PDB file of C-alpha atoms in Angstrom:
ATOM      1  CA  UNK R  29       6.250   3.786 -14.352  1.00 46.00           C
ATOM      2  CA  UNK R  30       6.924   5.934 -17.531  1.00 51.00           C
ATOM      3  CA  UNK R  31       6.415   9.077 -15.115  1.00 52.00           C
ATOM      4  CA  UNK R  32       8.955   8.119 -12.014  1.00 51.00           C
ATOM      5  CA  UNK R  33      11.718  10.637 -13.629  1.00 52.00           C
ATOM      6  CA  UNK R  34       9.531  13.596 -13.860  1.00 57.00           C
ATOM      7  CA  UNK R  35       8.650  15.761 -10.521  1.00 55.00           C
ATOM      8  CA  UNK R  36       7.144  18.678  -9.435  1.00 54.00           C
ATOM      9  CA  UNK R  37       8.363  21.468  -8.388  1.00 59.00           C
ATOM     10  CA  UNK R  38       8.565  20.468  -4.810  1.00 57.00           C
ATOM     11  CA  UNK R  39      10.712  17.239  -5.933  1.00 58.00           C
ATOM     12  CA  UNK R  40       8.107  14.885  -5.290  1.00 57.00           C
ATOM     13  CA  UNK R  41       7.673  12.306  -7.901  1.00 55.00           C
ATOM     14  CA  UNK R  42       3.897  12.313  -9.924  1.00 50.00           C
ATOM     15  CA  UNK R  43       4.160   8.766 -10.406  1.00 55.00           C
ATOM     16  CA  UNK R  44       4.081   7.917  -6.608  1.00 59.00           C
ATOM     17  CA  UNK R  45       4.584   4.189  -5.678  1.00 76.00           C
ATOM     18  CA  UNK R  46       1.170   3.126  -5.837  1.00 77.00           C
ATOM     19  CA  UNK R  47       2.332  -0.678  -4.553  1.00 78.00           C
ATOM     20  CA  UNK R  48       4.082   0.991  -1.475  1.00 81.00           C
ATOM     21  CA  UNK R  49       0.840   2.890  -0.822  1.00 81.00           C
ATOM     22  CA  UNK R  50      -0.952  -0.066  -0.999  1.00 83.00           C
ATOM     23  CA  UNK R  51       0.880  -2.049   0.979  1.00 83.00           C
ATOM     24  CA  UNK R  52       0.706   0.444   3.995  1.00 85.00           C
ATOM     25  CA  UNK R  53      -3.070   1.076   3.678  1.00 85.00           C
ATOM     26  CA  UNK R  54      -3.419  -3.061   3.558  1.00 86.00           C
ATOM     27  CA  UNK R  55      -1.153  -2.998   6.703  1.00 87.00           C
ATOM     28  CA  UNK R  56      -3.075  -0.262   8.683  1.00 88.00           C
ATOM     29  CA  UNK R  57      -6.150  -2.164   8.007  1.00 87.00           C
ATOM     30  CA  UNK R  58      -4.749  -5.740   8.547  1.00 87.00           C
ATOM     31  CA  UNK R  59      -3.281  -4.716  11.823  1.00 88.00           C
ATOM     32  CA  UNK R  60      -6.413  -3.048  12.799  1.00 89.00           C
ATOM     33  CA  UNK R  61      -8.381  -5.974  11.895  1.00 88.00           C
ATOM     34  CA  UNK R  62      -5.859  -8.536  14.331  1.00 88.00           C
ATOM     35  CA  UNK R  63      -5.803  -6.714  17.471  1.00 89.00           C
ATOM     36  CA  UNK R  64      -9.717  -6.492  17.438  1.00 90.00           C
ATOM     37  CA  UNK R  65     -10.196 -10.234  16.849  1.00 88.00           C
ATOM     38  CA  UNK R  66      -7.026 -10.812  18.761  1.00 87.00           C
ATOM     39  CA  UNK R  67      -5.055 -12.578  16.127  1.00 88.00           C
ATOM     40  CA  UNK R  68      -2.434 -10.109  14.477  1.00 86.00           C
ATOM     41  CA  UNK R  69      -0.125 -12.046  12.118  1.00 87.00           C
ATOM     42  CA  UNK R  70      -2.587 -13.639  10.272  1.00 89.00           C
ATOM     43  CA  UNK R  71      -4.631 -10.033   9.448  1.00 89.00           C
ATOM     44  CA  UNK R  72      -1.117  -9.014   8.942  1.00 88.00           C
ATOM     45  CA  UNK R  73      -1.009 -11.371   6.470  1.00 88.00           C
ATOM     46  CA  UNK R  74      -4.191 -10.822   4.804  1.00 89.00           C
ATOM     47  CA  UNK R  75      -3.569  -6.503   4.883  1.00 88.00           C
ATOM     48  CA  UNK R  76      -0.364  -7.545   3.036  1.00 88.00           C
ATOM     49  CA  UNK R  77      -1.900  -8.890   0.580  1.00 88.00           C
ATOM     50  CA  UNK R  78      -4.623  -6.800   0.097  1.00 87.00           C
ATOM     51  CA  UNK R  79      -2.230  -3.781   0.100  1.00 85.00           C
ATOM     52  CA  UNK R  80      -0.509  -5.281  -2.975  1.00 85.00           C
ATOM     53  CA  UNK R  81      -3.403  -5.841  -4.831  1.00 86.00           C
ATOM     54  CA  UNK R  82      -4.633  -2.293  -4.257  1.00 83.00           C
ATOM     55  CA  UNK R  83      -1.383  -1.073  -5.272  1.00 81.00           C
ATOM     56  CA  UNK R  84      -1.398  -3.192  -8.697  1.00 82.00           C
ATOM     57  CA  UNK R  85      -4.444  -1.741  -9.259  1.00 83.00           C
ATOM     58  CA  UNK R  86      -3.741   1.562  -8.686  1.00 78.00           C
ATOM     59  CA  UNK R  87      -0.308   0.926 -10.923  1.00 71.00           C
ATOM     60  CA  UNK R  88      -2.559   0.555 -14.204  1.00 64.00           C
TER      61      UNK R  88
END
């Protein structure tokens, strides 16, 4: 994250937090995933950590 310090000129940071993003797409889907099968926490689970890997591999 050599790029967090530098931003745009709306103040946003180009960096981003890819592992943030990641974990909220993994979420979304995860939660999407338990209601229809009727069994949140574990898909919860699962979006969590699919979410973190998308966000590591985003990061590089």
């Amino acid at each position: 994250m050599e790029n967090r310090d530098e931003q745009d000129e709306y103040g946003s940071s180009k960096a981003g937090y890819p592992v943030v993003f990641g974990i909220s797409i993994g979420v979304a889907i995860g939660s999407g995933i338990g209601v229809a099968l009727g069994n949140l926490a574990i898909w919860m689970g699962v979006g969590i950590a699919i979410g973190v890997a998308i966000g590591l591999a985003r990061r590089k």
